[in-house]
Coordinates of C-alpha atoms and ligand atoms in Angstrom, one line a residue:
Chain A
X1 CA 24.1 -62.4 261.5
X2 CA 21.3 -64.6 260.1
X3 CA 22.9 -67.4 258.1
X4 CA 22.5 -66.5 254.4
X5 CA 20.6 -68.9 252.2
X6 CA 22.9 -71.0 250.1
X7 CA 23.1 -70.4 246.4
X8 CA 21.1 -72.9 244.3
X9 CA 22.8 -75.4 242.1
X10 CA 23.3 -74.5 238.4
X11 CA 21.3 -77.5 237.1
X12 CA 17.6 -77.3 236.4
X13 CA 15.4 -78.0 239.5
X14 CA 11.7 -78.6 239.8
X15 CA 9.7 -75.8 241.4
X16 CA 9.1 -76.4 245.1
X17 CA 5.5 -75.3 244.9
X18 CA 2.9 -74.8 242.3
X19 CA -0.8 -75.2 241.4
X20 CA -1.2 -78.2 243.7
X21 CA -0.2 -76.0 246.7
X22 CA -3.0 -73.5 246.4
X23 CA -4.9 -72.7 249.6
X24 CA -6.9 -69.9 248.0
X25 CA -7.8 -68.9 244.5
X26 CA -9.8 -65.8 243.6
X27 CA -13.4 -66.3 242.6
X28 CA -12.9 -70.1 242.9
X29 CA -13.2 -72.8 245.4
X30 CA -10.1 -75.0 245.9
X31 CA -9.6 -78.0 248.0
X32 CA -6.5 -77.1 250.1
X33 CA -3.7 -79.6 249.8
X34 CA -3.5 -82.2 252.6
X35 CA 0.0 -81.1 253.5
X36 CA 0.8 -77.5 254.0
X37 CA 4.3 -76.3 253.1
X38 CA 6.4 -74.6 255.6
X39 CA 5.1 -71.0 256.0
X40 CA 7.7 -68.5 254.9
X41 CA 8.1 -64.9 255.9
X42 CA 10.2 -61.9 255.1
X43 CA 11.2 -60.0 258.2
X44 CA 12.0 -56.3 257.7
X45 CA 13.9 -54.8 260.6
X46 CA 13.2 -51.1 260.3
X47 CA 15.9 -50.3 262.9
X48 CA 18.6 -51.8 260.7
X49 CA 17.6 -50.1 257.5
X50 CA 20.0 -47.4 256.3
X51 CA 17.7 -46.3 253.4
X52 CA 20.2 -47.3 250.7
X53 CA 17.4 -48.7 248.4
X54 CA 19.5 -51.6 247.3
X55 CA 16.3 -53.6 247.7
X56 CA 14.4 -51.3 245.4
X57 CA 17.1 -51.6 242.8
X58 CA 17.3 -55.4 243.2
X59 CA 13.5 -55.6 242.9
X60 CA 13.5 -53.7 239.6
X61 CA 16.4 -55.7 238.4
X62 CA 15.0 -59.1 239.2
X63 CA 11.5 -58.3 237.9
X64 CA 12.9 -56.5 234.8
X65 CA 11.1 -53.2 235.7
X66 CA 12.3 -49.7 235.1
X67 CA 10.7 -46.8 237.0
X68 CA 10.4 -43.6 235.1
X69 CA 12.9 -41.0 236.1
X70 CA 10.9 -38.9 238.6
X71 CA 11.3 -35.6 240.4
X72 CA 12.7 -34.7 243.8
X73 CA 9.9 -33.8 246.1
X74 CA 12.2 -32.6 248.9
X75 CA 12.3 -36.0 250.6
X76 CA 14.3 -39.1 250.0
X77 CA 11.1 -40.9 248.8
X78 CA 11.8 -42.0 245.2
X79 CA 9.7 -43.3 243.6
X80 CA 7.1 -41.3 245.6
X81 CA 4.7 -44.2 245.8
X82 CA 4.2 -47.8 244.7
X83 CA 3.6 -48.1 241.0
X84 CA 3.3 -51.0 238.6
X85 CA 7.1 -50.7 238.1
X86 CA 8.0 -50.0 241.8
X87 CA 6.7 -53.0 243.7
X88 CA 8.5 -51.8 246.8
X89 CA 9.5 -48.3 247.9
X90 CA 11.3 -46.9 250.9
X91 CA 9.1 -44.5 252.9
X92 CA 11.1 -42.0 254.9
X93 CA 9.6 -40.3 258.0
X94 CA 11.3 -37.7 260.2
X95 CA 9.8 -38.3 263.6
X96 CA 10.2 -36.1 266.6
X97 CA 10.2 -38.4 269.6
X98 CA 8.4 -36.4 272.3
X99 CA 9.9 -38.6 275.1
X100 CA 13.6 -38.2 274.2
X101 CA 13.5 -35.1 272.1
X102 CA 15.4 -37.0 269.5
X103 CA 14.7 -36.7 265.8
X104 CA 14.3 -40.3 264.5
X105 CA 14.6 -41.2 260.9
X106 CA 12.2 -44.0 260.3
X107 CA 12.6 -45.8 257.0
X108 CA 10.0 -48.4 256.2
X109 CA 10.2 -50.6 253.1
X110 CA 6.6 -50.6 251.8
X111 CA 5.1 -53.3 249.7
X112 CA 2.7 -56.2 249.8
X113 CA 2.4 -57.8 253.2
X114 CA 1.3 -61.2 251.9
X115 CA -1.6 -61.4 254.3
X116 CA -2.8 -64.7 255.6
X117 CA -6.3 -63.5 254.9
X118 CA -5.8 -61.4 251.8
X119 CA -8.4 -58.7 251.1
X120 CA -7.2 -58.4 247.5
X121 CA -8.0 -62.1 246.8
X122 CA -11.3 -61.9 248.5
X123 CA -12.4 -59.0 246.2
X124 CA -11.1 -60.3 242.9
X125 CA -13.8 -61.3 240.5
X126 CA -11.6 -63.1 238.0
X127 CA -11.1 -66.8 238.7
X128 CA -7.4 -67.5 239.4
X129 CA -6.1 -63.9 239.0
X130 CA -5.0 -64.0 242.6
X131 CA -3.7 -67.1 244.3
X132 CA -2.3 -68.0 247.7
X133 CA 0.1 -70.8 248.1
X134 CA 0.3 -73.0 251.2
X135 CA 3.6 -71.4 252.1
X136 CA 1.7 -68.0 252.5
X137 CA 2.8 -66.3 249.3
X138 CA 0.0 -64.3 247.6
X139 CA 0.6 -64.0 243.9
X140 CA -1.1 -62.3 241.0
X141 CA -1.6 -64.2 237.7
X142 CA -1.5 -61.5 235.0
X143 CA -2.9 -63.7 232.3
X144 CA -6.2 -63.9 234.2
X145 CA -6.4 -60.3 235.6
X146 CA -9.1 -58.2 234.0
X147 CA -7.9 -54.8 235.5
X148 CA -11.1 -54.0 237.4
X149 CA -9.2 -52.6 240.4
X150 CA -11.3 -54.5 243.0
X151 CA -8.0 -55.8 244.6
X152 CA -7.1 -52.1 245.2
X153 CA -10.3 -51.7 247.1
X154 CA -9.9 -55.0 249.0
X155 CA -6.4 -54.4 250.2
X156 CA -6.1 -53.0 253.7
X157 CA -2.5 -51.8 253.0
X158 CA -3.1 -49.9 249.7
X159 CA -0.7 -52.0 247.8
X160 CA -1.9 -53.2 244.3
X161 CA -1.5 -50.8 241.4
X162 CA -3.2 -51.0 238.0
X163 CA -0.9 -50.5 235.0
X164 CA -1.9 -47.8 232.6
X165 CA -0.1 -49.8 229.9
X166 CA -1.7 -53.2 230.1
X167 CA -4.5 -52.6 232.6
X168 CA -3.4 -55.3 235.0
X169 CA -2.7 -55.3 238.7
X170 CA 0.9 -55.4 240.0
X171 CA 2.4 -55.9 243.4
X172 CA 5.3 -57.7 245.1
X173 CA 5.3 -61.4 244.4
X174 CA 7.6 -62.2 247.4
X175 CA 9.8 -63.4 244.5
X176 CA 7.6 -66.5 244.2
X177 CA 9.8 -67.5 241.3
X178 CA 12.9 -67.4 243.4
X179 CA 11.4 -69.0 246.4
X180 CA 10.2 -71.8 244.2
X181 CA 13.8 -72.8 243.6
X182 CA 14.9 -72.3 247.2
X183 CA 16.1 -68.7 247.0
X184 CA 15.1 -65.8 249.1
X185 CA 13.6 -62.7 247.5
X186 CA 15.9 -60.4 245.5
X187 CA 15.5 -57.5 248.0
X188 CA 16.6 -59.7 250.8
X189 CA 19.6 -60.9 248.9
X190 CA 20.7 -57.3 248.1
X191 CA 20.2 -55.8 251.6
X192 CA 23.7 -55.0 252.9
X193 CA 22.7 -54.7 256.6
X194 CA 20.4 -57.7 256.8
X195 CA 17.5 -55.4 257.6
X196 CA 15.7 -57.9 255.4
X197 CA 15.9 -61.6 256.2
X198 CA 13.8 -64.4 254.8
X199 CA 13.0 -67.9 256.0
X200 CA 10.4 -70.0 257.7
X201 CA 7.9 -67.8 259.5
X202 CA 8.6 -69.4 262.9
X203 CA 12.3 -68.8 262.5
X204 CA 11.7 -65.2 261.5
X205 CA 9.6 -64.7 264.6
X206 CA 12.4 -66.1 266.8
X207 CA 14.9 -64.0 265.0
X208 CA 12.7 -61.0 265.6
X209 CA 12.6 -61.7 269.3
X210 CA 16.4 -61.4 269.5
X211 CA 16.3 -58.1 267.6
X212 CA 13.5 -56.8 269.8
X213 CA 15.4 -57.8 273.0
X214 CA 18.4 -55.9 271.6
X215 CA 16.3 -52.8 270.8
X216 CA 14.8 -52.9 274.3
X217 CA 18.2 -53.0 275.9
X218 CA 19.0 -49.9 273.9
X219 CA 16.1 -48.0 275.4
X220 CA 13.4 -48.7 272.8
X221 CA 10.9 -49.8 275.4
X222 CA 8.0 -50.4 272.9
X223 CA 10.0 -52.2 270.3
X224 CA 8.1 -55.1 268.8
X225 CA 7.0 -57.2 265.9
X226 CA 4.3 -56.2 263.4
X227 CA 2.4 -59.3 262.4
X228 CA -1.1 -57.9 262.4
X229 CA -3.6 -60.6 263.5
X230 CA -6.6 -58.7 262.0
X231 CA -5.6 -60.1 258.6
X232 CA -4.5 -63.4 260.2
X233 CA -0.9 -62.4 260.4
X234 CA 1.3 -61.5 257.4
X235 CA 4.1 -63.2 255.6
X236 CA 6.0 -59.9 255.5
X237 CA 6.7 -58.7 259.1
X238 CA 8.3 -55.6 260.5
X239 CA 10.5 -55.1 263.6
X240 CA 9.5 -51.7 264.7
X241 CA 11.3 -49.5 267.3
X242 CA 7.8 -48.2 268.3
X243 CA 5.5 -51.1 267.7
X244 CA 2.8 -49.4 269.7
X245 CA 2.5 -46.6 267.1
X246 CA 2.8 -48.3 263.7
X247 CA 1.1 -45.3 262.1
X248 CA 4.2 -43.1 262.6
X249 CA 5.9 -45.3 260.0
X250 CA 4.4 -43.5 257.0
X251 CA 0.9 -44.6 257.9
X252 CA 1.4 -48.3 258.6
X253 CA -2.1 -49.2 259.7
X254 CA -2.7 -50.0 263.4
X255 CA -4.9 -53.1 263.5
X256 CA -5.5 -53.5 259.8
X257 CA -8.3 -55.7 258.7
X258 CA -10.4 -56.2 255.6
X259 CA -12.8 -53.3 255.5
X260 CA -16.3 -54.2 256.8
X261 CA -17.6 -52.5 253.7
X262 CA -15.6 -54.9 251.5
X263 CA -16.9 -57.9 253.7
X264 CA -20.4 -56.7 253.2
X265 CA -20.0 -56.2 249.4
X266 CA -18.4 -59.6 249.0
X267 CA -20.5 -61.5 251.5
X268 CA -24.1 -60.6 252.3
X269 CA -24.7 -58.5 249.1
X270 CA -23.8 -61.4 246.8
X271 CA -26.1 -64.0 248.5
X272 CA -29.0 -61.6 249.2
X273 CA -28.6 -60.1 245.8
X274 CA -28.8 -63.4 243.9
X275 CA -31.7 -64.5 246.2
X276 CA -33.7 -61.3 245.6
X277 CA -33.3 -61.4 241.8
X278 CA -34.1 -65.1 241.8
X279 CA -37.2 -64.6 244.0
X280 CA -38.6 -61.8 241.7
X281 CA -38.1 -63.9 238.6
X282 CA -39.6 -66.9 240.4
X283 CA -42.6 -64.9 241.4
X284 CA -43.3 -63.9 237.8
X285 CA -43.0 -67.5 236.7
X286 CA -45.3 -68.9 239.4
X287 CA -47.8 -66.1 239.0
X288 CA -48.1 -66.7 235.3
X289 CA -48.6 -70.4 235.9
X290 CA -51.3 -69.8 238.4
X291 CA -53.1 -66.7 237.1
X292 CA -52.5 -67.2 233.4
X293 CA -52.2 -64.3 230.9
X294 CA -54.1 -61.1 231.5
X295 CA -56.0 -61.0 228.2
X296 CA -58.1 -58.3 226.6
X297 CA -61.7 -59.6 226.2
X298 CA -64.1 -59.1 223.3
X299 CA -66.2 -57.1 225.7
X300 CA -63.3 -54.7 226.3
X301 CA -62.9 -54.2 222.5
X302 CA -66.6 -53.7 222.1
X303 CA -66.6 -51.1 224.9
X304 CA -63.7 -49.3 223.2
X305 CA -65.5 -49.3 219.9
X306 CA -68.6 -47.9 221.5
X307 CA -66.6 -45.2 223.2
X308 CA -64.6 -44.3 220.1
X309 CA -67.5 -45.0 217.7
X310 CA -69.2 -41.8 218.9
X311 CA -66.7 -40.1 216.6
X312 CA -67.1 -39.4 212.9
Chain B
X1 CA -55.1 -31.4 226.3
X2 CA -56.1 -33.1 229.5
X3 CA -53.7 -34.3 232.1
X4 CA -53.8 -37.9 231.0
X5 CA -52.5 -37.8 227.4
X6 CA -49.5 -36.5 225.4
X7 CA -49.3 -35.4 221.8
X8 CA -48.5 -38.8 220.4
X9 CA -51.8 -40.5 221.0
X10 CA -54.3 -40.9 218.1
X11 CA -57.3 -43.1 217.7
X12 CA -57.9 -45.2 214.6
X13 CA -61.5 -46.5 214.3
X14 CA -62.0 -50.0 213.1
X15 CA -62.4 -53.5 214.3
X16 CA -60.7 -53.4 216.7
X17 CA -60.1 -49.8 217.4
X18 CA -56.3 -49.1 217.3
X19 CA -54.6 -46.5 219.5
X20 CA -51.2 -45.0 218.9
X21 CA -49.2 -45.2 222.1
X22 CA -45.6 -44.5 221.3
X23 CA -44.0 -42.5 218.5
X24 CA -41.1 -44.1 216.5
X25 CA -38.7 -41.8 218.3
X26 CA -39.9 -42.9 221.7
X27 CA -39.7 -46.6 220.7
X28 CA -36.2 -46.2 219.3
X29 CA -35.2 -44.4 222.5
X30 CA -36.8 -47.2 224.6
X31 CA -35.0 -50.0 222.7
X32 CA -31.6 -48.4 222.9
X33 CA -32.1 -48.1 226.6
X34 CA -33.4 -51.6 226.9
X35 CA -30.4 -53.1 225.0
X36 CA -28.0 -51.1 227.1
X37 CA -29.6 -52.2 230.3
X38 CA -29.5 -55.9 229.3
X39 CA -25.8 -55.6 228.3
X40 CA -25.0 -53.8 231.5
X41 CA -26.8 -56.4 233.6
X42 CA -24.9 -59.2 231.7
X43 CA -21.5 -57.6 231.9
X44 CA -22.0 -56.4 235.5
X45 CA -23.3 -59.8 236.8
X46 CA -20.3 -61.4 235.2
X47 CA -18.2 -59.5 237.8
X48 CA -20.8 -59.8 240.5
X49 CA -20.5 -63.5 241.1
X50 CA -17.9 -66.1 240.1
X51 CA -20.7 -68.4 238.9
X52 CA -21.6 -65.9 236.2
X53 CA -18.0 -65.0 235.2
X54 CA -18.4 -67.0 232.0
X55 CA -20.7 -64.2 230.8
X56 CA -17.5 -62.2 230.1
X57 CA -17.2 -64.5 227.0
X58 CA -20.1 -62.6 225.4
X59 CA -18.0 -59.5 225.5
X60 CA -14.7 -60.9 224.3
X61 CA -13.2 -61.7 227.6
X62 CA -12.7 -60.2 231.1
X63 CA -10.6 -57.3 230.1
X64 CA -13.0 -56.1 227.4
X65 CA -16.0 -56.7 229.7
X66 CA -14.4 -54.5 232.3
X67 CA -13.5 -51.9 229.8
X68 CA -16.8 -51.7 227.9
X69 CA -19.3 -51.9 230.8
X70 CA -18.9 -48.3 232.0
X71 CA -19.1 -47.0 228.4
X72 CA -22.4 -48.8 227.9
X73 CA -23.4 -47.2 231.2
X74 CA -22.8 -43.8 229.8
X75 CA -24.9 -44.6 226.7
X76 CA -27.7 -45.9 229.0
X77 CA -27.6 -42.7 231.1
X78 CA -27.9 -40.5 228.1
X79 CA -30.6 -42.7 226.5
X80 CA -32.6 -43.0 229.6
X81 CA -32.4 -39.2 230.1
X82 CA -34.3 -39.0 226.8
X83 CA -37.0 -41.4 228.0
X84 CA -37.2 -39.4 231.3
X85 CA -37.9 -36.1 229.6
X86 CA -40.4 -37.8 227.3
X87 CA -42.4 -39.6 230.0
X88 CA -41.9 -37.8 233.3
X89 CA -45.0 -35.6 233.1
X90 CA -47.5 -38.5 232.7
X91 CA -45.7 -40.3 235.5
X92 CA -46.4 -37.7 238.1
X93 CA -48.3 -39.1 241.1
X94 CA -52.1 -38.7 241.0
X95 CA -54.9 -39.2 243.4
X96 CA -56.0 -42.5 241.9
X97 CA -52.6 -44.0 242.2
X98 CA -52.9 -44.5 246.0
X99 CA -56.2 -46.2 245.4
X100 CA -54.6 -48.3 242.7
X101 CA -51.9 -49.5 245.0
X102 CA -54.5 -50.4 247.7
X103 CA -56.1 -52.6 245.1
X104 CA -52.9 -54.1 243.7
X105 CA -53.8 -57.4 245.3
X106 CA -56.9 -57.5 243.1
X107 CA -54.9 -57.0 240.0
X108 CA -52.5 -59.9 240.9
X109 CA -55.5 -62.1 241.7
X110 CA -57.1 -61.3 238.4
X111 CA -59.8 -58.8 239.4
X112 CA -58.8 -55.8 237.3
X113 CA -62.4 -54.6 237.1
X114 CA -62.1 -53.6 240.8
X115 CA -59.2 -51.3 240.0
X116 CA -59.7 -47.5 239.7
X117 CA -59.5 -46.1 236.1
X118 CA -56.0 -44.8 235.4
X119 CA -54.4 -42.6 232.8
X120 CA -51.5 -43.5 230.4
X121 CA -49.6 -45.1 233.3
X122 CA -50.8 -46.9 236.4
X123 CA -49.1 -46.7 239.8
X124 CA -47.1 -49.8 239.2
X125 CA -45.7 -48.4 235.9
X126 CA -45.0 -45.1 237.7
X127 CA -43.1 -46.8 240.4
X128 CA -41.0 -48.7 237.8
X129 CA -40.4 -45.3 236.1
X130 CA -39.3 -43.5 239.2
X131 CA -37.4 -46.5 240.6
X132 CA -35.4 -46.8 237.4
X133 CA -34.8 -43.0 237.3
X134 CA -33.5 -43.0 240.8
X135 CA -31.4 -46.2 240.4
X136 CA -29.8 -45.0 237.2
X137 CA -28.7 -41.8 238.9
X138 CA -27.2 -43.8 241.8
X139 CA -25.6 -46.3 239.3
X140 CA -24.0 -43.6 237.2
X141 CA -22.7 -41.7 240.2
X142 CA -21.3 -44.8 241.9
X143 CA -20.2 -46.2 238.6
X144 CA -18.1 -43.1 237.8
X145 CA -16.6 -43.3 241.2
X146 CA -15.3 -46.9 240.6
X147 CA -14.3 -46.2 236.9
X148 CA -10.7 -46.4 237.9
X149 CA -9.3 -46.3 234.3
X150 CA -10.1 -42.6 234.1
X151 CA -11.2 -41.4 237.5
X152 CA -9.1 -43.3 240.0
X153 CA -7.4 -40.1 241.3
X154 CA -10.6 -38.2 242.2
X155 CA -11.8 -40.3 245.1
X156 CA -10.2 -42.1 248.0
X157 CA -10.1 -45.9 248.4
X158 CA -12.6 -45.9 251.3
X159 CA -15.0 -43.9 249.1
X160 CA -14.6 -46.3 246.3
X161 CA -15.4 -49.2 248.6
X162 CA -18.7 -47.6 249.5
X163 CA -19.3 -46.8 245.9
X164 CA -18.8 -50.4 244.7
X165 CA -21.1 -51.7 247.4
X166 CA -23.8 -49.1 246.5
X167 CA -23.3 -49.9 242.8
X168 CA -23.7 -53.7 243.4
X169 CA -26.9 -53.2 245.6
X170 CA -28.5 -50.8 243.2
X171 CA -27.7 -53.1 240.3
X172 CA -29.5 -55.9 242.1
X173 CA -32.5 -53.5 242.6
X174 CA -32.6 -52.3 239.0
X175 CA -32.4 -55.8 237.6
X176 CA -35.3 -56.8 239.9
X177 CA -37.3 -53.8 238.8
X178 CA -36.5 -54.7 235.2
X179 CA -37.7 -58.3 235.7
X180 CA -41.0 -56.9 237.1
X181 CA -41.2 -54.5 234.1
X182 CA -40.6 -57.2 231.5
X183 CA -42.9 -59.6 233.3
X184 CA -45.7 -57.1 233.4
X185 CA -45.3 -56.5 229.6
X186 CA -45.5 -60.3 229.0
X187 CA -48.3 -61.0 231.4
X188 CA -50.6 -58.2 230.2
X189 CA -51.2 -59.4 226.7
X190 CA -51.2 -56.8 224.0
X191 CA -48.7 -54.6 225.7
X192 CA -45.7 -55.5 223.6
X193 CA -47.3 -54.0 220.6
X194 CA -46.9 -50.6 222.3
X195 CA -43.2 -50.8 222.0
X196 CA -42.9 -52.8 218.8
X197 CA -45.6 -51.3 216.5
X198 CA -46.2 -48.3 218.7
X199 CA -49.9 -49.3 218.9
X200 CA -52.3 -51.0 221.2
X201 CA -55.9 -52.0 220.7
X202 CA -58.8 -50.0 222.0
X203 CA -59.8 -52.9 224.2
X204 CA -56.4 -53.0 225.8
X205 CA -56.6 -49.3 226.5
X206 CA -60.2 -49.6 227.8
X207 CA -59.2 -52.5 230.1
X208 CA -55.9 -51.1 231.5
X209 CA -55.8 -47.3 230.9
X210 CA -59.4 -46.2 230.6
X211 CA -58.9 -42.6 231.6
X212 CA -56.2 -42.3 228.9
X213 CA -58.5 -43.7 226.3
X214 CA -61.4 -41.5 227.3
X215 CA -59.2 -38.4 227.2
X216 CA -57.9 -39.4 223.8
X217 CA -61.4 -39.8 222.5
X218 CA -62.4 -36.4 223.8
X219 CA -59.3 -34.8 222.4
X220 CA -60.0 -36.5 219.1
X221 CA -63.6 -35.1 219.0
X222 CA -62.3 -31.6 219.6
X223 CA -59.9 -31.8 216.7
Ligands
HEM1 C1 -24.9 -45.9 234.6 C2 -23.7 -46.0 234.4 C3 -22.8 -47.1 234.9 C4 -21.5 -47.0 235.1 C5 -20.6 -45.8 234.7 C6 -21.0 -48.2 235.6 C7 -19.7 -48.5 235.9 C8 -19.2 -49.7 236.5 C9 -17.9 -50.0 236.8 C10 -16.7 -49.0 236.6 C11 -17.8 -51.2 237.4 C12 -16.6 -51.9 237.8 C13 -16.2 -52.9 236.8 C14 -15.7 -52.3 235.5 O1 -14.8 -51.4 235.6 O2 -16.3 -52.5 234.5 C15 -19.2 -51.7 237.4 C16 -19.6 -52.9 238.0 C17 -20.9 -53.4 238.0 N1 -21.9 -52.8 237.4 FE1 -22.0 -51.0 236.5 N2 -22.0 -49.1 235.7 C18 -23.2 -48.4 235.3 C19 -24.5 -49.0 235.2 C20 -24.8 -50.2 235.6 C21 -26.2 -50.8 235.5 C22 -27.4 -50.1 234.9 C23 -26.1 -52.1 236.0 C24 -27.2 -53.1 236.1 C25 -28.0 -53.4 235.2 C26 -24.7 -52.3 236.5 C27 -24.3 -53.4 237.1 C28 -23.0 -53.6 237.5 C29 -22.7 -54.8 238.3 C30 -23.6 -55.9 238.8 C31 -21.3 -54.6 238.6 C32 -20.4 -55.6 239.4 C33 -20.5 -55.1 240.9 C34 -19.8 -56.1 241.7 O3 -18.8 -56.7 241.3 O4 -20.2 -56.3 242.8 N3 -24.0 -51.2 236.2 N4 -20.0 -50.7 236.9
SF4_2 S1 -7.5 -55.9 238.9 FE1 -7.0 -58.0 238.4 S2 -6.1 -58.9 240.2 FE2 -7.1 -57.0 240.8 S3 -9.2 -57.7 241.4 FE3 -9.3 -57.1 239.2 S4 -9.0 -59.0 238.1 FE4 -8.3 -59.4 240.3
SF4_3 S1 -1.1 -56.5 251.5 FE1 -2.8 -56.1 250.1 S2 -2.1 -56.9 248.1 FE2 -0.7 -57.8 249.7 S3 -1.7 -59.8 250.2 FE3 -2.5 -58.3 251.7 S4 -4.4 -57.6 250.7 FE4 -3.2 -58.6 249.1

């Protein structure tokens, strides 16, 4: 068992990280702090998950959210998808393992991966609406969000959801408010099987190694850690029984990265675009200075009179 | 009526001769379109680059800027459609337009007398017209695709990524075309009157749109 995090004291305590620990801020440049905090990570061991959804309930409880009562779509998926009120959902897959002939029930807890290189933050046009702390947490600041939905386009994992109520983007915060006082995320605390553990990222990787060795000893030859390097690694990682096929876990992307279309939109298009508009305006300015105005001459008017004068 | 004029044009003799160029309807239509385009450029550029995000202040903040921009786009589309149906015929490409383009360097260098005579619109104006028409179609199509408040469910996220890229690029292009359009109206003195008072002087028409003027005179004589 991974040693549980101790409960915090009852007295007030200063948050362990804040504005001064920002490494990235949407639509802004920040000078990263000289000292980076210990990188944290949440490790989700899919092989240990029993699908009880205690984490989903804990998430709603802690964040004071209530999902609407939904409908049964014939699966255990409920809510059926992430929503502004369901920042995490369990995705159930029945997978027929062709090698063993076994039916495997794959249950993946979906939610924000807290990418080291977050596509949401890269896309966001509103200064400070998305921030990344030096411990790796990617958080949304709803007071600054304008509801444009660019983060939805930027995210390689299809995570942010825009609320129809207040037109702001919502996603898992990794319980930044709890982590700030030394707690783990609410989901982790509620998980009865320790399928979710939380701690320094290095420790989580080591813990995962033990889990992977265990799975391999039980015949899961391709068990492994999901910490995709295409987005610089993530601060939410999975232990997968079949790490060579992440897509069987309800479409977990294999080799996710920020879409090249998004890179082009947020990169070359901005610089070239501003340069082109600036150049066209500058051409007009310079041309006017050199050539002067194109004026109608008295001769032109006389010619027009002559032409029109033939009338009446 | 010859191929170079429409029904709005009349000649008023005097000193100088004054020529009607745009009806009050056409001018109102033009200015609604122009205001929409400027508001769209300001609200769009605010989201385009962080250095211009402060422009959201003009629209009452980020949320309202985001919400209002597509609606202005719809008004622009309808309003521009009006202009399109008013002006498309005289913007059809003619034989002299190729020649005009070949001499465009002379125009910029101040030798307009070497240019071929043209009708109500020269090739430059025609390119602005067709460029704007095409870009507005691309902008409304891509804009609707990324109007997530109402249309999120109709397209996939990869499609929306392409749409937002296309929207940003065509916005840059239409703003550039718009700068050329406005600059031409400022540089060629006497042009603004066409869209403010609806009239230009005979000399202006003689200098810049001689075929149009000649045809107007002919049409006037036949009346
Ligand atoms: C014709 C109808 C149009 C529609 C329906 C439309 C819609 C949109 C939408 C939905 C967005 C995303 C932000 C938001 O939700 O407000 C957007 C962004 C933008 N629009 Fe439009 N728009 C239109 C026309 C225009 C025009 C004419 C221009 C330029 C003059 C323009 C320039 C921009 C720019 C620069 C952006 C930001 C793109 C970026 O962030 O890279 N739009 N538009
Ligand atoms: S919806 Fe909000 S958080 Fe998402 S990109 Fe737009 S402003 Fe940023
Ligand atoms: S998973 Fe999506 S929403 Fe979460 S940090 Fe990565 S890009 Fe942003």
